[in-house]
Structure formats: C-alpha cells, structure tokens
Amino acid sequence: MDQEFVSILVVGAGPTGLTVANLLGQYSIETLLVERNLGLSDFPRAISIDDEGLRICQALGLREEVLADVLLDLGAQYLSRGRLLVHVTPSSRRNGYPLISTFDQPSLEATLLAGLQRFPCVETCFGHTLEAFAQTEQGVLASVRTTSGQLRQIACTYLLACDGGKSSVRRALGIPMHGTTFAQRWLVADGLCEDDTPSNCITFFCDPTRPAVSVPAPGQHKRWEFMLFPGEREDQFLALAKLHQLIRQIGSSREPRIIRQAVYTFHAAYAASFAHGRIFLLGDAAHLLPPFGGQGMNCGLRDAHNLAWKLALVLRDQARPSILKTYQQERAPHASRMIRFSSFLGSMIMPTSRPLAFLRDIALRVLMTLPPVASSLSEARIKPEPSYKHGLLLSDGSRLSRTLTGQLLPQPIVLVRGDEPVLLDELLGCDFALLRLHPDPSEAFKPLQASLWQKLKPRCICIMPAMGHTQDASQNIISVLDSQQQMARFLRGRYDLFILVRPDRYVLGAFHIAKEQAFVARLRECLFRLWTTSDRL
C-alpha cells in the first residue's frame, strides 16, 4: 500500500485541532487534519471564551471573523435565595479583550475551518478515522480509514491528538487520567430567547434546593444548567415541560425555543503525561475541566498556541527536538491550576447542604465588607495569572528579569505612525519579537552585538514613552507610542532592559545589555545546539 507523508497529523477537528492546524498553516508546515465525523458539530458544547482565548484567535489572523459571533464583556453574579453574594464586573483589558465573553461553538468552528483555506499546506479530511498508529525512530506511522472504507497509510513526523475527552490516542498509549468525577449530574440546555431582553451577565443560582446557572450567548441564545439529585430520572428532566418549568423557576417569564438538552457528569482530571515520544495530547485529550470557570476550551487553545511554534522551529531545523519537552513542563502545571480554580468555583455553587450553604453565604458577606477582597472578587483576580515557572524560559539572573520571565506579555493599544491605534500583537508577528522601552528608536537596538539575532531574526519593536511621535529608525525596527503607559508599567520603566517575546506572547527572557553575551549563549544552547541521539523524539 502506498504511504503518504506529512509533517504533522492532527486527529480531531474540534476547536483545539482547528486552532493548531491554523497555527501550523501560518508556518507553512505540511499538515493533515482528520476528523471521524462527516462534518463539524451542529451543537454548542463550549460557550465561554476569555481574553486569552480571544487573543489566540487574533494570533490566527481571524480576529474580526471570530468577534462577529461573540457576545463580549459579560459580568457574573452569584445569588443565594434571591440575595446577591458576589457581583463580578472585571474591567481589565490586559490582553486587549474582556475577561468574560461567550460564543457560539458551531460558528467558531466554521470560522476556524474557513481559515484553513488560506493554507495550501493544510489538508482537512472529514469522515476519516484513525484506526492504528505506531512510533518509529523517524516518526509515526498511522492507518486512517476513509469514508469509502479504504485505508490510508500516513507517515508523519509528529502526531497531535485533539480527539476529545475519550481520546482513542490517549487510551491506545495507555496514559491514565488523574482526577475526580463529580458525583452530581447536570441537565444542560441551549435555547433561543427571541423576545427576551438581552442580558450581559452570567447568573449562578447558589441555592441548595437546586443549584443552577444561566448563561447569555450571542444572537439571543442562552444556556441553562441545573443540578440533578440522586434518584431523579433523567428522562423526566429532558422533557420540554419539565425543562420549561425549571427555567421559569429561576426567573424567565417566557418559554424559550430549546435547541438541545442533555445530561452530563463533569470531570476534573488531567493526563499523567501530555506527550509520549512523537505524540502529543492537546485539549480535552489532555485535561478535563468542570465548566464553572469557563476554561475548558480556553485551555485547549493555550495548548495549541504553546506547541505549534515549537514544532515549527524543530521542523525548520531552527531548534533541537528536546525543546518539545517543555510543552509538558509548561502546560501541565497551568492546566492543573485551572482545574483547581474551576473546581473551587463549582464548590461555591454546588452545596446542597443547607447548613453548608448558610455558612458560605455568611463568609462571603463578611469578606465582601473588606475592600481588598471585594475588589479582587469583583475584578476576577482569583483566576490564576497566565505564567510559566519552568520550561523554555531564560533570565539574566537579575531580580526584574526573573520577575518578567515566563509572564504573558500585556497587549495594550499602542499608537503607530503618529496616532493610529493598534493592538500590540498586530505588530509582533508569529515569530520571536525583541522589545525595548526607549525614547529613541534609532538608538534602541544599536548596542546589540550577538550574531545570533541574525539567525533568530526577531521583530524589533521600540516601545516609546507616551510623549512625542513615533518614527521608524529603519525597515527592521518598528516604533510604537505607549499611550496608555501599560508597557512602561510592565517593564517597570526600565530603559536598559531587552525583552525577548516568544511567538505565543510569553516572555522567554529579559536581559540587560551588559549580560547580552551570557544570555545569548544560554539561548543558543537551548535552541540551536547540534542534535544528539538523546534529543531525537
């Protein structure tokens, strides 16, 4: 049987698989995306997208297309017996977008699929099922069953499993999931409220008699979630009459048109390993999050953004394969933090014990009288900050460098060409960027001497203080005006610091010019050292 070759085989055309395929397309990596279903899903499963998720959609070059189907800038309120416990109204735009928004998953997937048409190097095949695979020293050999029943033999350098929580790839590799399954079942329904006044707030009904959630979505759509108790029959609650009754009980005066309803059991679990040789787990295949923090799909998008550029470096012979080990180092701890965060929010919503719910209500009312706590909850600062502690990270050893390294770069609106506003990421591109806070773009990067910059070719961006006018020192340097002073605050106002930003917008490292040679030597060791046998994956 003839054998086909691609650099990357992606299994699963959900949001994570479609996202990583778009990212690989941007790097001109020959990619095959296979999906067992005959088309995209018609039903919304994920519904929440955060500021980081929208920023990743921007990195795909699909910002306007995605935003067309997003309900932006929502708040969240937690009610108990009709009384307000906490009102979350985050005002931060650190990443260029609101912290809480909702979207329509079928529309998002259609946008991501259409985005793949930009890349001749990416092929998408629906109705294709991965039946078997085996790793060799050179790559992965996969057998894929087509819609006609024929077998395609695919040889690839790396295989990315984006095939969901029941991942057949993960099971075939024998990688266990660690975590818990919530004992409670939840009835989840999506509907259309054509006559209702649009809402800008997610409501959590923290009532022990029946915890529930109401989530507004784009286009007058809405989602409801109701906890089921032991002994309650699922078929009774799936009936429209019962569902409408539950919706009325939490305050809706009209009966919505129900699009779908199902009963789920939620999980809080992660794979023991996110990688096995040349095979990587992404999205739900790697971690399952309870829905209360709205982080399930967002974690998958972060996986894709973290891994794609590293694969591109390796496949273009610009880095050794061992940098791919940092995918596990970086993503597993962050996913674990998000699981704990989502589980904590669930524990606030789900108590069915009246005494426990009463104690929770009292505790929150007392805490909300403390201004620092009230501000933290209102601004959703309890959500874990996006940062990496271990992985492909370097600092020059100074205190400020250690503080900045591993942080997600802010994305403010900056001014270019005098007074044209633009989101910072639009200037960073999809490769490395080198930033410096400096008043003179013609002088900002002159001190750099290392020859490595000619090979890495970072995009040099001079962040000018909020004074004067931007001016490009050369075709290789972009100057922007830090009109909101957000970058100046992030860089602590230091003109003597260079910031190397990774393609996924995390700070790879920060160094002072006096330590350039030592920093570059360590960077060269990380990326460009000649391959050894132990490096090969």
Coordinates of C-alpha atoms in Angstrom, one line a residue:
M1 CA 0.0 0.0 0.0
D2 CA 1.3 3.4 -0.9
Q3 CA 2.5 5.5 2.0
E4 CA 1.8 9.3 2.2
F5 CA 3.9 11.7 4.2
V6 CA 3.0 14.8 6.1
S7 CA 5.0 16.7 8.7
I8 CA 2.1 16.8 11.2
L9 CA -1.0 14.6 11.6
V10 CA -3.8 16.3 13.7
V11 CA -6.5 14.0 14.9
G12 CA -9.8 15.8 15.8
A13 CA -11.4 18.8 14.2
G14 CA -12.8 20.5 17.3
P15 CA -11.7 24.0 18.4
T16 CA -8.3 22.8 19.5
G17 CA -7.5 20.8 16.4
L18 CA -8.7 23.5 14.1
T19 CA -6.7 26.1 16.0
V20 CA -3.4 24.2 15.9
A21 CA -3.9 23.4 12.2
N22 CA -4.3 27.2 11.5
L23 CA -1.2 27.9 13.5
L24 CA 0.8 25.3 11.6
G25 CA -0.5 26.7 8.4
Q26 CA 0.9 30.1 9.3
Y27 CA 4.3 28.4 9.5
S28 CA 3.8 26.6 6.1
I29 CA 4.0 23.2 7.9
E30 CA 2.5 20.4 5.8
T31 CA -0.4 19.2 7.9
L32 CA -3.2 16.7 7.6
L33 CA -6.2 17.2 9.9
V34 CA -8.5 14.1 10.1
E35 CA -12.0 14.0 11.8
R36 CA -14.1 10.9 12.2
N37 CA -17.4 12.8 11.9
L38 CA -18.6 13.7 8.5
G39 CA -18.6 17.4 9.3
L40 CA -18.4 19.9 12.1
S41 CA -20.6 19.6 15.2
D42 CA -24.0 21.3 15.0
F43 CA -24.3 21.7 18.7
P44 CA -22.7 24.2 21.1
R45 CA -20.7 22.5 23.8
A46 CA -18.2 25.1 25.0
I47 CA -19.7 28.5 25.4
S48 CA -17.2 30.7 27.3
I49 CA -14.1 32.3 25.8
D50 CA -11.8 34.5 27.9
D51 CA -9.4 37.3 27.0
E52 CA -6.5 34.9 26.4
G53 CA -8.7 32.7 24.1
L54 CA -9.7 35.8 22.0
R55 CA -6.0 36.8 21.9
I56 CA -5.1 33.5 20.4
C57 CA -7.9 33.9 17.8
Q58 CA -6.3 37.2 16.9
A59 CA -2.9 35.4 16.5
L60 CA -4.6 33.2 13.9
G61 CA -5.4 36.2 11.8
L62 CA -9.1 35.7 12.4
R63 CA -9.9 38.4 14.9
E64 CA -12.8 40.1 13.1
E65 CA -14.3 36.9 11.9
V66 CA -14.4 35.4 15.4
L67 CA -15.6 38.6 17.1
A68 CA -18.6 38.6 14.8
D69 CA -20.1 35.7 16.7
V70 CA -19.0 36.6 20.2
L71 CA -21.0 38.3 23.0
L72 CA -18.3 40.5 24.6
D73 CA -17.8 41.8 28.1
L74 CA -20.1 39.9 30.4
G75 CA -20.3 40.0 34.2
A76 CA -21.2 37.3 36.6
Q77 CA -23.5 37.4 39.6
Y78 CA -23.8 34.8 42.3
L79 CA -27.2 34.6 44.0
S80 CA -28.4 32.7 47.1
R81 CA -32.1 32.6 47.8
G82 CA -32.5 35.7 45.7
R83 CA -29.8 37.7 47.5
L84 CA -26.7 38.8 45.8
L85 CA -23.5 37.3 47.1
V86 CA -20.9 38.5 44.7
H87 CA -21.1 40.6 41.5
V88 CA -18.1 40.1 39.2
T89 CA -17.6 43.0 36.8
P90 CA -14.0 42.8 35.6
S91 CA -12.7 46.0 33.9
S92 CA -9.2 44.8 32.9
R93 CA -8.2 44.7 29.3
R94 CA -4.7 43.5 29.9
N95 CA -4.8 41.1 26.9
G96 CA -6.8 43.5 24.7
Y97 CA -10.1 41.9 25.3
P98 CA -12.7 41.5 28.1
L99 CA -12.1 38.7 30.7
I100 CA -15.5 37.1 30.2
S101 CA -17.3 36.6 26.8
T102 CA -19.5 33.9 25.3
F103 CA -19.6 32.5 21.8
D104 CA -21.4 30.0 19.5
Q105 CA -19.2 27.0 19.1
P106 CA -20.6 25.9 15.7
S107 CA -19.9 29.4 14.3
L108 CA -16.4 29.5 15.8
E109 CA -15.5 26.1 14.3
A110 CA -16.9 27.2 10.9
T111 CA -14.7 30.3 11.1
L112 CA -11.6 28.3 12.0
L113 CA -12.3 25.7 9.3
A114 CA -12.7 28.5 6.7
G115 CA -9.4 30.0 7.9
L116 CA -7.6 26.8 6.8
Q117 CA -8.4 27.6 3.2
R118 CA -5.7 30.2 3.4
F119 CA -3.0 27.5 3.6
P120 CA -2.4 25.1 0.7
C121 CA -0.1 23.1 3.1
V122 CA -3.1 22.1 5.3
E123 CA -5.5 19.3 4.2
T124 CA -8.7 18.6 6.1
C125 CA -10.5 15.2 5.8
F126 CA -13.8 14.6 7.5
G127 CA -15.2 11.1 7.8
H128 CA -11.7 9.8 8.4
T129 CA -10.9 7.7 11.4
L130 CA -7.5 6.9 12.9
E131 CA -7.5 3.2 13.4
A132 CA -3.9 2.4 14.4
F133 CA -0.5 4.0 14.8
A134 CA 3.0 3.1 15.7
Q135 CA 6.1 5.1 16.5
T136 CA 9.4 4.6 14.9
E137 CA 12.7 6.4 15.3
Q138 CA 11.9 8.6 12.3
G139 CA 8.3 9.4 13.0
V140 CA 4.8 7.9 13.4
L141 CA 3.0 5.5 11.0
A142 CA -0.8 5.9 11.1
S143 CA -3.6 3.9 9.4
V144 CA -6.6 6.1 8.6
R145 CA -9.9 4.7 7.5
T146 CA -11.6 6.9 4.8
T147 CA -15.3 7.5 4.2
S148 CA -15.2 4.9 1.4
G149 CA -13.7 2.3 3.8
Q150 CA -10.2 2.4 2.3
L151 CA -7.1 2.6 4.5
R152 CA -4.7 5.4 4.0
Q153 CA -1.2 4.8 5.3
I154 CA 0.2 8.1 6.7
A155 CA 3.8 8.7 7.8
C156 CA 4.2 11.8 9.8
T157 CA 7.0 13.4 11.9
Y158 CA 4.6 14.2 14.8
L159 CA 1.0 13.3 15.7
L160 CA -1.2 15.7 17.7
A161 CA -4.2 14.1 19.5
C162 CA -7.0 16.6 19.7
D163 CA -9.7 13.9 19.8
G164 CA -11.5 14.9 23.0
G165 CA -12.1 13.6 26.5
K166 CA -12.5 10.0 25.3
S167 CA -9.3 10.2 23.2
S168 CA -8.6 7.0 21.4
V169 CA -5.0 8.0 21.0
R170 CA -4.5 8.5 24.8
R171 CA -6.2 5.2 25.5
A172 CA -4.0 3.4 22.9
L173 CA -0.9 4.9 24.5
G174 CA -2.1 3.7 27.9
I175 CA -1.8 7.1 29.5
P176 CA -4.1 7.3 32.6
M177 CA -6.2 10.3 33.7
H178 CA -5.7 11.6 37.2
G179 CA -8.5 13.4 39.0
T180 CA -12.1 13.1 40.0
T181 CA -15.6 12.9 38.6
F182 CA -18.3 15.0 40.2
A183 CA -21.0 12.9 41.7
Q184 CA -23.7 15.2 40.6
R185 CA -25.4 15.1 37.2
W186 CA -26.3 18.3 35.4
L187 CA -29.0 19.0 32.9
V188 CA -27.6 21.3 30.2
A189 CA -30.0 23.0 27.7
D190 CA -29.4 25.6 25.0
G191 CA -32.2 27.7 23.6
L192 CA -33.3 30.8 21.7
C193 CA -35.0 33.6 23.7
E194 CA -36.3 35.7 20.8
D195 CA -38.4 38.0 23.0
D196 CA -36.2 38.4 26.0
T197 CA -34.2 41.5 26.7
P198 CA -30.5 40.6 26.1
S199 CA -28.6 40.0 29.3
N200 CA -25.0 41.0 29.9
C201 CA -24.5 38.8 33.0
I202 CA -23.9 35.1 33.8
T203 CA -26.0 34.2 36.8
F204 CA -25.1 31.4 39.2
F205 CA -28.0 30.4 41.4
C206 CA -26.3 29.0 44.5
D207 CA -29.5 27.7 46.0
P208 CA -29.1 24.3 47.8
T209 CA -32.6 23.3 46.7
R210 CA -31.3 23.2 43.1
P211 CA -28.1 24.8 42.0
A212 CA -28.4 26.3 38.5
V213 CA -26.6 28.5 36.0
S214 CA -27.9 30.9 33.3
V215 CA -25.5 32.0 30.6
P216 CA -26.4 34.5 27.8
A217 CA -24.9 33.8 24.4
P218 CA -24.7 35.6 21.0
G219 CA -27.8 36.1 19.0
Q220 CA -30.4 35.9 21.8
H221 CA -29.2 32.4 22.6
K222 CA -29.0 31.2 26.2
R223 CA -27.7 28.2 28.1
W224 CA -29.2 26.8 31.3
E225 CA -27.6 24.2 33.7
F226 CA -29.5 22.5 36.5
M227 CA -28.2 20.1 39.0
L228 CA -30.0 16.7 39.3
F229 CA -30.2 15.0 42.6
P230 CA -29.8 11.2 43.3
G231 CA -32.9 9.3 42.4
E232 CA -34.2 11.9 39.8
R233 CA -34.8 10.3 36.4
E234 CA -33.0 11.9 33.5
D235 CA -35.8 11.2 31.0
Q236 CA -38.3 13.3 33.1
F237 CA -36.0 16.3 33.2
L238 CA -35.2 16.0 29.5
A239 CA -38.9 16.5 28.7
L240 CA -39.7 20.1 27.5
A241 CA -42.5 20.7 30.0
K242 CA -40.1 20.0 32.9
L243 CA -37.3 22.0 31.4
H244 CA -39.6 25.0 30.9
Q245 CA -40.7 24.7 34.5
L246 CA -37.1 24.8 35.7
I247 CA -36.4 27.8 33.6
R248 CA -39.4 29.7 34.9
Q249 CA -38.3 28.9 38.5
I250 CA -35.1 30.9 38.0
G251 CA -36.9 33.9 36.7
S252 CA -37.6 33.6 33.0
S253 CA -41.1 34.8 32.1
R254 CA -41.1 33.3 28.6
E255 CA -40.6 29.8 27.2
P256 CA -37.5 29.7 25.0
R257 CA -37.2 27.6 21.9
I258 CA -35.0 24.7 23.1
I259 CA -32.3 23.7 20.6
R260 CA -30.8 20.8 22.5
Q261 CA -30.8 19.3 26.0
A262 CA -28.6 16.7 27.6
V263 CA -27.4 15.4 30.9
Y264 CA -23.7 15.5 31.8
T265 CA -21.4 14.4 34.5
F266 CA -18.5 16.8 34.9
H267 CA -14.8 15.8 35.4
A268 CA -11.8 17.4 36.9
A269 CA -8.9 15.4 35.5
Y270 CA -5.6 15.6 33.6
A271 CA -3.5 13.1 31.7
A272 CA -0.4 11.6 33.5
S273 CA 1.6 12.8 30.6
F274 CA 0.8 15.2 27.8
A275 CA 3.3 13.6 25.4
H276 CA 4.6 10.2 24.5
G277 CA 7.6 10.3 22.2
R278 CA 6.4 12.0 19.0
I279 CA 2.7 12.1 20.0
F280 CA 1.2 15.0 21.9
L281 CA -2.2 15.3 23.7
L282 CA -4.0 18.7 23.4
G283 CA -7.3 20.0 24.7
D284 CA -9.7 17.6 26.3
A285 CA -7.5 14.7 25.4
A286 CA -5.0 16.1 27.9
H287 CA -7.3 17.6 30.6
L288 CA -10.9 17.8 31.5
L289 CA -12.2 20.8 33.4
P290 CA -15.5 21.3 35.2
P291 CA -17.4 24.1 33.4
F292 CA -17.8 26.6 36.3
G293 CA -14.7 28.6 35.4
G294 CA -15.4 28.6 31.6
Q295 CA -11.8 27.3 31.0
G296 CA -12.2 24.0 29.1
M297 CA -11.9 25.2 25.5
N298 CA -9.6 28.0 26.5
C299 CA -7.1 25.6 27.9
G300 CA -7.1 23.7 24.6
L301 CA -6.4 26.9 22.7
R302 CA -3.5 27.6 25.0
D303 CA -2.1 24.1 24.4
A304 CA -2.2 24.7 20.6
H305 CA -0.5 28.1 20.9
N306 CA 2.2 26.7 23.1
L307 CA 3.1 23.7 20.9
A308 CA 2.7 25.0 17.3
W309 CA 5.6 27.4 17.2
K310 CA 7.9 24.9 18.9
L311 CA 7.1 22.2 16.3
A312 CA 7.7 24.8 13.6
L313 CA 11.2 25.6 15.0
V314 CA 12.1 21.9 15.1
L315 CA 10.7 21.1 11.6
R316 CA 12.6 24.1 10.2
D317 CA 15.9 22.9 11.8
Q318 CA 16.0 26.0 13.9
A319 CA 15.8 24.2 17.3
R320 CA 16.6 20.8 18.7
P321 CA 13.7 18.4 19.2
S322 CA 14.2 18.4 23.0
I323 CA 12.5 21.8 23.3
L324 CA 9.2 19.9 22.7
K325 CA 9.6 18.5 26.2
T326 CA 8.8 22.0 27.5
Y327 CA 5.2 21.5 26.3
Q328 CA 4.6 19.2 29.2
Q329 CA 6.6 21.3 31.6
E330 CA 4.6 24.5 30.8
R331 CA 1.1 23.3 30.1
A332 CA 0.5 20.6 32.7
P333 CA 1.0 22.9 35.8
H334 CA -1.1 25.6 34.2
A335 CA -3.9 23.2 33.3
S336 CA -3.8 21.8 36.8
R337 CA -4.2 25.3 38.3
M338 CA -7.2 25.9 36.0
I339 CA -8.7 22.7 37.2
R340 CA -8.4 23.7 40.8
F341 CA -9.8 27.1 40.0
S342 CA -12.8 25.7 38.2
S343 CA -13.4 23.1 41.0
F344 CA -13.3 25.9 43.6
L345 CA -16.0 27.9 41.8
G346 CA -18.0 24.7 41.5
S347 CA -17.8 24.1 45.2
M348 CA -19.3 27.6 45.8
I349 CA -22.2 26.8 43.5
M350 CA -22.9 23.2 44.3
P351 CA -23.5 22.8 48.0
T352 CA -26.9 21.1 48.6
S353 CA -26.5 21.1 52.3
R354 CA -28.4 24.0 53.8
P355 CA -26.1 24.5 56.8
L356 CA -23.0 24.4 54.4
A357 CA -24.7 26.9 52.0
F358 CA -25.6 29.1 55.0
L359 CA -22.0 29.2 56.2
R360 CA -20.8 30.0 52.7
D361 CA -23.2 32.9 52.4
I362 CA -22.2 34.3 55.8
A363 CA -18.5 34.0 54.9
L364 CA -18.9 35.8 51.6
R365 CA -20.9 38.6 53.1
V366 CA -18.2 39.2 55.7
L367 CA -15.4 39.0 53.0
M368 CA -17.2 41.5 50.8
T369 CA -17.0 44.1 53.5
L370 CA -13.2 44.0 53.1
P371 CA -12.3 46.4 50.2
P372 CA -9.2 44.4 49.0
V373 CA -11.2 41.1 48.9
A374 CA -14.3 42.8 47.4
S375 CA -12.1 44.4 44.7
S376 CA -10.3 41.1 44.0
L377 CA -13.6 39.2 43.6
S378 CA -15.2 41.9 41.5
E379 CA -12.2 42.1 39.1
A380 CA -12.0 38.3 38.9
R381 CA -8.4 38.4 40.1
I382 CA -8.9 35.0 41.8
K383 CA -8.4 33.5 38.3
P384 CA -4.8 32.2 38.1
E385 CA -2.5 34.5 36.3
P386 CA -1.1 33.2 32.9
S387 CA 2.5 32.4 33.6
Y388 CA 5.1 29.7 33.4
K389 CA 7.6 28.8 36.0
H390 CA 9.5 26.1 34.2
G391 CA 10.2 25.4 30.5
L392 CA 11.7 27.3 27.7
L393 CA 12.5 30.3 29.8
L394 CA 15.7 32.3 30.5
S395 CA 16.6 35.2 32.6
D396 CA 19.9 37.1 33.1
G397 CA 19.7 36.4 36.9
S398 CA 18.6 39.9 37.9
R399 CA 15.5 40.3 40.1
L400 CA 13.5 42.1 37.5
S401 CA 14.4 39.6 34.8
R402 CA 13.3 36.7 36.9
T403 CA 10.0 38.5 37.6
L404 CA 9.2 39.1 33.9
T405 CA 10.4 35.8 32.5
G406 CA 7.5 33.4 32.0
Q407 CA 4.9 36.2 32.1
L408 CA 2.3 36.7 29.4
L409 CA 3.1 40.0 27.7
P410 CA 0.3 42.5 28.0
Q411 CA -1.5 43.6 24.9
P412 CA -2.3 47.3 25.1
I413 CA -3.5 49.6 22.3
V414 CA -0.4 51.4 21.1
L415 CA 0.0 54.2 18.5
V416 CA 1.9 53.8 15.3
R417 CA 2.7 56.3 12.5
G418 CA 1.9 59.2 14.8
D419 CA -1.6 58.5 16.1
E420 CA -3.0 55.3 14.6
P421 CA -4.2 52.9 17.3
V422 CA -3.4 49.2 17.0
L423 CA -3.3 46.2 19.3
L424 CA 0.3 45.4 20.1
D425 CA 0.1 41.8 18.9
E426 CA -0.6 43.0 15.4
L427 CA 3.0 44.2 15.2
L428 CA 4.6 41.2 16.9
G429 CA 4.0 38.7 14.0
C430 CA 4.1 34.9 14.5
D431 CA 7.8 34.5 15.3
F432 CA 10.0 36.0 18.0
A433 CA 10.0 39.7 18.9
L434 CA 12.5 41.8 20.8
L435 CA 11.2 44.7 22.7
R436 CA 12.8 47.7 24.4
L437 CA 11.4 50.7 26.2
H438 CA 13.4 53.6 24.9
P439 CA 12.7 57.2 23.7
D440 CA 14.8 56.9 20.5
P441 CA 14.1 54.0 18.1
S442 CA 17.3 54.8 16.1
E443 CA 19.4 54.1 19.2
A444 CA 17.3 51.4 21.0
F445 CA 18.9 48.3 19.4
K446 CA 22.3 49.6 18.4
P447 CA 24.0 48.1 21.5
L448 CA 23.2 44.5 20.5
Q449 CA 26.2 42.7 19.2
A450 CA 25.5 38.9 19.2
S451 CA 25.3 37.3 15.8
L452 CA 22.5 35.0 17.0
W453 CA 20.0 37.8 16.4
Q454 CA 20.7 37.5 12.6
K455 CA 19.7 33.8 12.8
L456 CA 16.7 34.2 15.1
K457 CA 15.5 37.3 13.2
P458 CA 13.2 38.7 16.0
R459 CA 11.0 41.6 15.1
C460 CA 12.5 44.6 16.9
I461 CA 9.9 46.9 18.5
C462 CA 10.8 50.1 20.3
I463 CA 8.3 51.0 22.9
M464 CA 8.4 54.8 23.2
P465 CA 7.1 56.6 26.3
A466 CA 3.9 58.5 26.0
M467 CA 5.5 61.6 24.5
G468 CA 6.5 62.8 21.1
H469 CA 5.7 61.0 17.8
T470 CA 6.6 57.5 16.5
Q471 CA 9.3 57.2 13.9
D472 CA 10.7 54.1 12.3
A473 CA 14.5 54.1 12.7
S474 CA 14.8 51.6 9.8
Q475 CA 12.8 48.9 8.0
N476 CA 13.9 46.4 10.7
I477 CA 12.7 48.4 13.7
I478 CA 9.1 49.3 14.5
S479 CA 8.4 52.1 16.9
V480 CA 5.2 52.4 18.8
L481 CA 3.9 55.0 21.3
D482 CA 2.9 53.6 24.7
S483 CA 0.0 56.0 25.0
Q484 CA -1.6 54.1 28.0
Q485 CA 1.7 53.5 29.8
Q486 CA 0.8 49.9 30.2
M487 CA 4.0 48.6 28.7
A488 CA 6.0 51.1 30.7
R489 CA 4.4 49.8 33.9
F490 CA 5.0 46.2 32.9
L491 CA 8.7 47.0 32.2
R492 CA 8.9 49.0 35.5
G493 CA 10.0 52.0 33.4
R494 CA 13.4 50.5 32.7
Y495 CA 15.1 51.7 29.6
D496 CA 18.1 49.3 30.0
L497 CA 16.1 46.0 29.6
F498 CA 15.6 44.0 26.4
I499 CA 12.6 41.6 26.4
L500 CA 12.6 38.5 24.1
V501 CA 9.0 37.5 23.5
R502 CA 8.0 34.0 22.3
P503 CA 5.6 33.5 19.4
D504 CA 2.9 32.6 22.0
R505 CA 3.4 36.0 23.6
Y506 CA 5.1 34.8 26.7
V507 CA 8.4 36.4 27.8
L508 CA 11.1 33.9 27.0
G509 CA 13.7 36.1 28.8
A510 CA 14.8 39.6 29.8
F511 CA 18.3 40.8 29.9
H512 CA 20.4 43.9 30.4
I513 CA 22.8 44.8 27.7
A514 CA 25.8 44.1 29.9
K515 CA 24.6 40.5 30.1
E516 CA 23.7 40.0 26.4
Q517 CA 26.5 37.6 25.6
A518 CA 25.8 35.3 28.6
F519 CA 22.0 35.4 27.8
V520 CA 22.6 34.6 24.1
A521 CA 25.0 31.8 25.0
R522 CA 22.3 30.1 27.1
L523 CA 19.7 30.8 24.4
R524 CA 21.9 29.2 21.7
E525 CA 22.3 26.2 24.0
C526 CA 18.6 25.9 24.3
L527 CA 17.6 26.3 20.7
F528 CA 20.5 25.8 18.3
R529 CA 22.9 23.2 19.7
L530 CA 23.5 20.3 17.3
W531 CA 21.2 17.4 17.7
T532 CA 22.3 14.4 19.7
T533 CA 20.9 10.9 19.8
S534 CA 19.2 11.7 23.1
D535 CA 17.5 14.7 21.6
R536 CA 15.7 12.8 18.9
L537 CA 12.0 12.2 19.7

